[in-house]
Amino acid sequence: MAETYLFTSESVTEGHPDKLADQISDAILDALIKEDPHARVALETLLTRGLAVVAGELTTKAYVEIADVVRQTINDVGYTKTEYGFEGDTTGVMLAIQKQSPDINQGVDRASPEEQGAGDQGMMFGFACDETEELMPLPITLAHSLTRKYSDVRRAKPELGLRPDGKSQVTIAYVDGRPRQVDTVVMAAQHDDRPGLEQAIKEIVIEEIVKPVLAMFPGLDKSGVKYFVNPTGRFVIGGPQGDTGVTGRKIIVDTYGGYARHGGGAFSGKDPSKVDRSAAYAARYLAKNVVKAGLARKCEIQVAYAIGEPRPVSVYVDTFGTGAIPDAEISARLQDPTIIDLRPGLLIRRLGLLDPSRVQYYLTAKNGHFGNPTFPWEAVDLAAALAG
């Protein structure tokens, strides 16, 4: 008898207050790295009505007008009108920034990148599966596609009255472990306060956003999809006016939508010496290459580091019974330095994590850090070597 179950993932739009906080932290990081690739950055952003607070640790030779970056990012996302309750040009910006602890720095900086130590302890996970062309789980791929489309439609058709804040949620029916049917789509769409729009918003969202996105996945059964659009009936007050936004609160949206494990560390606002970020990218890179090489249909990789130490303390592989070879053999290949070296300094170099021409962190903070083919850690150039 076939095993059937439902699995759900969510995403948020670029105007969601937490996601906007992520983008601000990463826009500041981009500006600093452009001027000083050796900057040590760990910055958090808090947003509320009329105010942005940037706090954290920063050691750099660069000068960046942080308040200008904050306001420009808010405007770029679309908070440009006072009736939104939050508007870039008039947002107050408060800074509470100090130097990074030298106790940390002495364990990280080395004369040679080969010996650069990890910027913190911790375990990071990477994941890939063959459910989509991007080798990502289908529920989060669909959820991100909806929030991306939402922003595109909002910008292209301002007459529809959509505002920047929004969410998506997708439930997929699986049969024997494979995605079969779209069961439920939930959308929250912030909108203008004008007569008739509350009633019209459901049709607008379904026809302009949801159906065009679902059409991009022709192999899925879409008969009988249940739609929930603004189930409370009204969503005018949103963004930082409606909810406080904080960097790092959307780590499941940023990764695999709950489909895979998470080490707990957020990404945005951190330079790549922090393995919370760089090692999570590397783990995704490895997992994707394992699946691309045909070694497994599904692969989760855990890597763990000790602060100040260059080599990982452990590498663990789980293919959930889909492996073409034993998991231990895959793990051994991933630790073969002739294939890839997992020391942080070499990972940073390989993936171009300090090269602004290859990585703009601001873009990673919009619709997930994985699955976008323009990100260097989405490359599959290790597949042939891993396949042996």
Coordinates of C-alpha atoms in Angstrom, one line a residue:
M1 CA 0.0 0.0 0.0
A2 CA 1.3 3.4 -0.9
E3 CA 2.5 5.7 1.9
T4 CA 0.9 9.2 1.6
Y5 CA 1.8 12.2 3.7
L6 CA 1.7 16.0 3.5
F7 CA 4.7 18.3 4.0
T8 CA 4.6 22.1 4.2
S9 CA 7.1 24.9 3.8
E10 CA 6.8 28.7 3.9
S11 CA 8.6 31.7 2.5
V12 CA 8.3 35.4 3.0
T13 CA 8.6 38.4 0.6
E14 CA 11.4 40.8 0.5
G15 CA 9.2 43.3 2.4
H16 CA 8.6 41.0 5.4
P17 CA 10.1 42.8 8.4
D18 CA 12.5 40.0 9.3
K19 CA 13.6 39.6 5.7
L20 CA 14.1 43.3 5.4
A21 CA 16.3 43.2 8.5
D22 CA 18.3 40.4 6.8
Q23 CA 18.7 42.4 3.7
I24 CA 19.9 45.5 5.6
S25 CA 22.5 43.5 7.5
D26 CA 23.8 41.9 4.3
A27 CA 23.7 45.2 2.3
I28 CA 26.0 46.7 5.0
L29 CA 28.2 43.6 4.8
D30 CA 28.5 44.0 1.0
A31 CA 29.5 47.6 1.3
L32 CA 32.2 46.7 3.9
I33 CA 33.6 43.8 2.0
K34 CA 33.8 45.9 -1.2
E35 CA 36.1 48.3 0.6
D36 CA 37.8 45.9 3.0
P37 CA 37.8 42.1 2.2
H38 CA 39.3 41.4 5.6
A39 CA 36.6 43.1 7.5
R40 CA 35.2 41.1 10.4
V41 CA 31.5 41.7 10.5
A42 CA 28.7 40.4 12.7
L43 CA 25.8 42.9 12.5
E44 CA 22.2 42.5 13.5
T45 CA 19.3 44.8 12.5
L46 CA 16.1 45.5 14.4
L47 CA 13.2 47.3 12.7
T48 CA 10.1 48.8 14.1
R49 CA 7.9 51.7 13.2
G50 CA 10.1 54.6 12.1
L51 CA 13.3 53.1 13.5
A52 CA 16.2 50.9 12.4
V53 CA 18.7 49.7 15.0
V54 CA 22.0 48.2 13.8
A55 CA 24.1 46.5 16.5
G56 CA 26.9 44.1 16.7
E57 CA 30.7 43.7 16.2
L58 CA 32.8 45.2 13.4
T59 CA 36.5 45.5 12.8
T60 CA 37.4 47.1 9.5
K61 CA 39.6 49.6 7.8
A62 CA 36.7 50.7 5.6
Y63 CA 34.4 53.7 6.0
V64 CA 30.8 53.1 5.1
E65 CA 27.9 55.5 5.8
I66 CA 25.8 52.8 7.4
A67 CA 22.7 55.0 7.8
D68 CA 22.6 55.7 4.1
V69 CA 22.9 51.9 3.3
V70 CA 20.0 51.2 5.7
R71 CA 17.7 53.9 4.2
Q72 CA 18.6 52.9 0.6
T73 CA 17.8 49.3 1.3
I74 CA 14.4 50.1 2.8
N75 CA 13.6 52.3 -0.3
D76 CA 14.8 49.6 -2.7
V77 CA 12.5 47.0 -1.2
G78 CA 9.5 49.4 -1.7
Y79 CA 8.8 51.2 1.6
T80 CA 8.7 54.6 0.0
K81 CA 5.3 56.0 1.2
T82 CA 4.5 57.3 4.6
E83 CA 1.1 55.5 4.6
Y84 CA 3.0 52.3 4.8
G85 CA 4.0 53.2 8.4
F86 CA 7.6 52.8 7.5
E87 CA 9.5 54.7 4.9
G88 CA 13.2 54.8 4.0
D89 CA 13.9 58.5 3.8
T90 CA 12.4 59.3 7.2
T91 CA 13.5 56.2 9.1
G92 CA 15.6 57.0 12.1
V93 CA 18.8 54.9 12.3
M94 CA 20.6 54.0 15.5
L95 CA 24.0 52.4 15.6
A96 CA 25.3 50.3 18.5
I97 CA 28.5 48.8 17.1
Q98 CA 31.7 47.8 18.8
K99 CA 35.0 46.1 17.7
Q100 CA 35.1 42.3 17.4
S101 CA 36.8 40.7 20.4
P102 CA 40.5 40.2 19.8
D103 CA 40.1 36.9 21.7
I104 CA 38.2 35.6 18.7
N105 CA 40.4 37.3 16.1
Q106 CA 43.6 35.6 17.4
G107 CA 42.1 32.3 16.6
V108 CA 40.9 33.2 13.1
D109 CA 43.5 35.3 11.3
R110 CA 46.6 33.4 10.0
A111 CA 49.4 34.4 7.6
S112 CA 48.2 31.7 5.2
P113 CA 44.5 31.1 4.2
E114 CA 45.2 27.4 4.5
E115 CA 45.5 27.8 8.3
Q116 CA 42.7 30.3 8.9
G117 CA 40.7 29.1 11.9
A118 CA 37.0 28.8 12.1
G119 CA 35.3 32.0 13.4
D120 CA 33.2 30.0 15.9
Q121 CA 32.3 26.5 17.0
G122 CA 29.2 24.9 15.7
M123 CA 27.6 22.4 13.3
M124 CA 26.2 23.2 9.9
F125 CA 24.0 21.2 7.6
G126 CA 23.7 21.1 3.8
F127 CA 21.1 19.2 1.9
A128 CA 20.1 18.3 -1.7
C129 CA 17.5 16.0 -3.3
D130 CA 16.3 15.2 -6.8
E131 CA 12.8 16.6 -6.4
T132 CA 13.5 19.7 -8.5
E133 CA 15.9 20.9 -11.2
E134 CA 17.7 22.9 -8.6
L135 CA 18.1 19.8 -6.4
M136 CA 16.0 21.4 -3.7
P137 CA 12.9 20.1 -1.9
L138 CA 9.8 21.0 -3.8
P139 CA 7.8 22.7 -1.1
I140 CA 10.4 25.4 -0.3
T141 CA 11.1 25.8 -4.1
L142 CA 7.4 26.5 -4.7
A143 CA 7.1 28.8 -1.7
H144 CA 10.1 30.9 -2.8
S145 CA 8.8 31.0 -6.4
L146 CA 5.5 32.5 -5.0
T147 CA 7.2 35.2 -2.9
R148 CA 9.5 36.1 -5.8
K149 CA 6.5 36.3 -8.2
Y150 CA 4.6 38.4 -5.6
S151 CA 7.4 41.0 -5.6
D152 CA 7.7 41.0 -9.4
V153 CA 3.9 41.6 -9.8
R154 CA 3.9 44.2 -7.1
R155 CA 6.6 46.2 -8.9
A156 CA 5.2 45.7 -12.4
K157 CA 1.6 46.4 -11.6
P158 CA 1.3 49.0 -8.9
E159 CA -2.3 49.6 -9.8
L160 CA -3.2 46.3 -8.2
G161 CA -2.5 47.8 -4.8
L162 CA -0.1 45.2 -3.4
R163 CA 2.3 46.4 -0.7
P164 CA 5.8 45.0 0.2
D165 CA 4.9 42.6 3.0
G166 CA 3.7 39.1 2.3
K167 CA 4.1 35.4 2.9
S168 CA 3.6 32.1 1.1
Q169 CA 3.0 28.6 2.3
V170 CA 2.8 25.4 0.2
T171 CA 1.6 22.0 1.2
I172 CA 2.6 19.1 -1.0
A173 CA 1.2 15.6 -1.0
Y174 CA 3.9 12.9 -1.2
V175 CA 3.3 9.3 -2.3
D176 CA 6.0 6.8 -1.5
G177 CA 8.4 9.6 -0.8
R178 CA 7.9 11.4 -4.1
P179 CA 6.0 14.7 -4.5
R180 CA 2.7 14.1 -6.3
Q181 CA 0.2 16.9 -5.8
V182 CA -0.2 20.5 -4.6
D183 CA -2.6 20.2 -1.7
T184 CA -2.8 23.8 -0.3
V185 CA -1.4 27.2 -1.0
V186 CA -1.6 30.0 1.6
M187 CA -0.7 33.6 0.7
A188 CA -0.7 36.7 2.9
A189 CA -0.7 39.8 0.7
Q190 CA -0.4 43.3 2.2
H191 CA -2.6 45.7 0.3
D192 CA -3.6 49.3 0.0
D193 CA -6.5 50.6 2.1
R194 CA -9.1 51.3 -0.6
P195 CA -12.7 50.3 -1.2
G196 CA -13.3 46.9 -2.7
L197 CA -9.7 45.7 -2.5
E198 CA -10.1 43.4 0.5
Q199 CA -12.7 41.5 -1.6
A200 CA -10.7 41.5 -4.8
I201 CA -7.3 40.6 -3.3
K202 CA -8.0 36.8 -3.4
E203 CA -8.7 36.7 -7.1
I204 CA -5.7 39.0 -7.8
V205 CA -3.3 36.9 -5.9
I206 CA -4.5 33.6 -7.4
E207 CA -4.7 34.7 -11.0
E208 CA -1.6 37.0 -11.1
I209 CA 0.7 35.1 -8.8
V210 CA -0.3 31.6 -7.8
K211 CA -1.5 30.1 -11.0
P212 CA 1.4 31.4 -13.1
V213 CA 3.9 29.9 -10.6
L214 CA 2.1 26.5 -10.5
A215 CA 2.1 26.4 -14.3
M216 CA 5.9 26.3 -14.1
F217 CA 5.7 22.9 -12.5
P218 CA 3.9 20.8 -15.2
G219 CA 4.5 17.4 -13.6
L220 CA 2.4 18.1 -10.5
D221 CA -1.2 17.4 -10.0
K222 CA -3.0 20.7 -9.3
S223 CA -6.5 19.4 -9.2
G224 CA -8.4 20.4 -6.1
V225 CA -5.8 22.9 -4.7
K226 CA -7.1 24.6 -1.6
Y227 CA -6.4 28.3 -1.6
F228 CA -6.2 30.6 1.4
V229 CA -5.5 34.2 0.7
N230 CA -5.5 36.7 3.6
P231 CA -7.7 34.4 5.7
T232 CA -8.4 37.1 8.2
G233 CA -10.0 39.2 5.5
R234 CA -7.7 42.2 5.7
F235 CA -3.9 42.9 5.6
V236 CA -3.2 46.7 5.4
I237 CA -1.0 47.3 8.4
G238 CA 2.2 45.3 7.7
G239 CA 6.0 45.6 7.5
P240 CA 7.8 47.0 10.5
Q241 CA 4.7 49.0 11.4
G242 CA 2.8 45.8 12.0
D243 CA 5.6 43.6 13.4
T244 CA 9.1 44.1 14.6
G245 CA 11.8 42.7 12.2
V246 CA 15.0 41.2 13.4
T247 CA 18.0 39.7 11.5
G248 CA 18.2 35.9 11.7
R249 CA 14.6 35.0 12.5
K250 CA 13.9 33.3 9.2
I251 CA 16.6 30.6 9.2
I252 CA 14.2 27.9 8.0
V253 CA 13.0 30.1 5.1
D254 CA 16.7 30.8 4.3
T255 CA 17.5 27.1 4.0
Y256 CA 15.3 24.1 3.2
G257 CA 11.9 24.9 4.6
G258 CA 12.1 22.5 7.5
Y259 CA 12.8 19.5 5.1
A260 CA 16.3 19.1 6.4
R261 CA 18.0 19.7 9.8
H262 CA 19.5 23.1 10.7
G263 CA 22.5 23.8 12.9
G264 CA 20.8 26.9 14.4
G265 CA 23.1 29.7 13.2
A266 CA 21.7 32.5 11.0
F267 CA 23.6 33.8 8.0
S268 CA 22.8 37.4 7.3
G269 CA 25.2 40.1 8.6
K270 CA 28.1 37.7 9.0
D271 CA 31.3 37.8 7.0
P272 CA 32.4 34.3 5.7
S273 CA 35.0 33.8 8.4
K274 CA 32.0 32.8 10.5
V275 CA 31.4 29.1 9.6
D276 CA 27.7 29.6 10.4
R277 CA 27.6 31.0 6.9
S278 CA 30.5 29.7 4.9
A279 CA 30.4 26.1 6.1
A280 CA 26.6 26.0 5.6
Y281 CA 27.2 27.1 2.0
A282 CA 30.0 24.5 1.6
A283 CA 27.7 21.8 3.0
R284 CA 25.0 22.6 0.5
Y285 CA 27.7 22.6 -2.3
L286 CA 28.8 19.1 -1.2
A287 CA 25.3 17.7 -0.9
K288 CA 24.3 19.0 -4.3
N289 CA 27.4 17.5 -5.9
V290 CA 26.7 14.2 -4.3
V291 CA 23.2 14.1 -5.8
K292 CA 24.4 15.4 -9.1
A293 CA 27.1 12.7 -9.2
G294 CA 24.4 10.0 -8.9
L295 CA 25.7 8.8 -5.5
A296 CA 22.3 9.4 -3.8
R297 CA 18.8 10.8 -4.6
K298 CA 18.8 12.6 -1.2
C299 CA 21.8 13.7 0.8
E300 CA 22.2 15.6 4.1
I301 CA 25.7 16.6 5.3
Q302 CA 26.7 17.8 8.7
V303 CA 30.1 19.5 9.2
A304 CA 31.3 20.7 12.6
Y305 CA 34.2 23.0 13.6
A306 CA 36.0 24.2 16.7
I307 CA 36.7 27.9 17.0
G308 CA 40.2 28.8 15.9
E309 CA 40.8 25.4 14.3
P310 CA 41.1 25.1 10.5
R311 CA 39.9 21.5 10.0
P312 CA 36.4 20.3 10.7
V313 CA 36.1 18.0 13.8
S314 CA 33.5 15.9 12.0
V315 CA 31.8 15.3 8.6
Y316 CA 28.6 13.2 8.6
V317 CA 26.6 12.0 5.6
D318 CA 23.1 10.6 5.6
T319 CA 21.5 9.6 2.3
F320 CA 18.3 8.2 3.9
G321 CA 18.7 4.8 2.2
T322 CA 18.9 6.3 -1.3
G323 CA 22.7 6.0 -1.6
A324 CA 24.3 4.1 -4.5
I325 CA 27.3 3.5 -2.3
P326 CA 27.6 3.4 1.5
D327 CA 27.3 6.7 3.3
A328 CA 30.8 6.2 4.9
E329 CA 32.3 6.0 1.5
I330 CA 30.7 9.2 0.4
S331 CA 31.9 10.8 3.6
A332 CA 35.5 9.6 2.8
R333 CA 35.4 11.1 -0.7
L334 CA 34.2 14.4 0.7
Q335 CA 37.2 14.5 3.0
D336 CA 39.7 13.7 0.3
P337 CA 41.8 16.9 -0.1
T338 CA 42.5 16.1 -3.7
I339 CA 38.7 16.6 -4.3
I340 CA 38.0 19.4 -1.8
D341 CA 39.6 20.9 1.2
L342 CA 37.2 21.8 4.0
R343 CA 39.4 24.3 5.8
P344 CA 37.5 27.7 6.0
G345 CA 40.1 29.8 4.3
L346 CA 40.2 27.5 1.3
L347 CA 36.4 27.2 1.2
I348 CA 36.1 31.0 1.2
R349 CA 38.5 31.2 -1.7
R350 CA 36.9 28.3 -3.7
L351 CA 33.4 29.7 -3.4
G352 CA 34.4 33.3 -4.0
L353 CA 32.9 34.4 -0.7
L354 CA 35.0 37.6 -0.5
D355 CA 34.7 38.4 -4.2
P356 CA 31.9 41.0 -4.8
S357 CA 31.8 40.1 -8.5
R358 CA 30.7 36.6 -7.6
V359 CA 28.7 37.1 -4.4
Q360 CA 26.3 39.9 -3.3
Y361 CA 25.1 38.8 0.1
Y362 CA 22.1 41.2 -0.2
L363 CA 20.6 39.0 -2.9
T364 CA 20.9 35.9 -0.7
A365 CA 18.7 37.5 1.9
K366 CA 15.7 37.8 -0.5
N367 CA 14.4 34.4 -1.5
G368 CA 16.6 31.8 0.2
H369 CA 20.3 31.1 0.2
F370 CA 20.0 27.9 -1.8
G371 CA 18.6 26.9 -5.2
N372 CA 19.6 30.1 -7.0
P373 CA 22.0 29.0 -9.8
T374 CA 23.9 32.3 -9.7
F375 CA 25.3 31.6 -6.3
P376 CA 28.8 29.9 -6.5
W377 CA 27.9 27.2 -3.9
E378 CA 25.2 26.0 -6.3
A379 CA 27.9 24.8 -8.8
V380 CA 28.2 21.1 -9.6
D381 CA 31.8 21.1 -10.7
L382 CA 32.7 18.4 -8.1
A383 CA 30.3 15.8 -9.4
A384 CA 32.7 14.1 -11.8
A385 CA 35.4 13.7 -9.1
L386 CA 33.0 12.5 -6.5
A387 CA 31.5 9.9 -8.9
G388 CA 35.0 8.4 -9.3

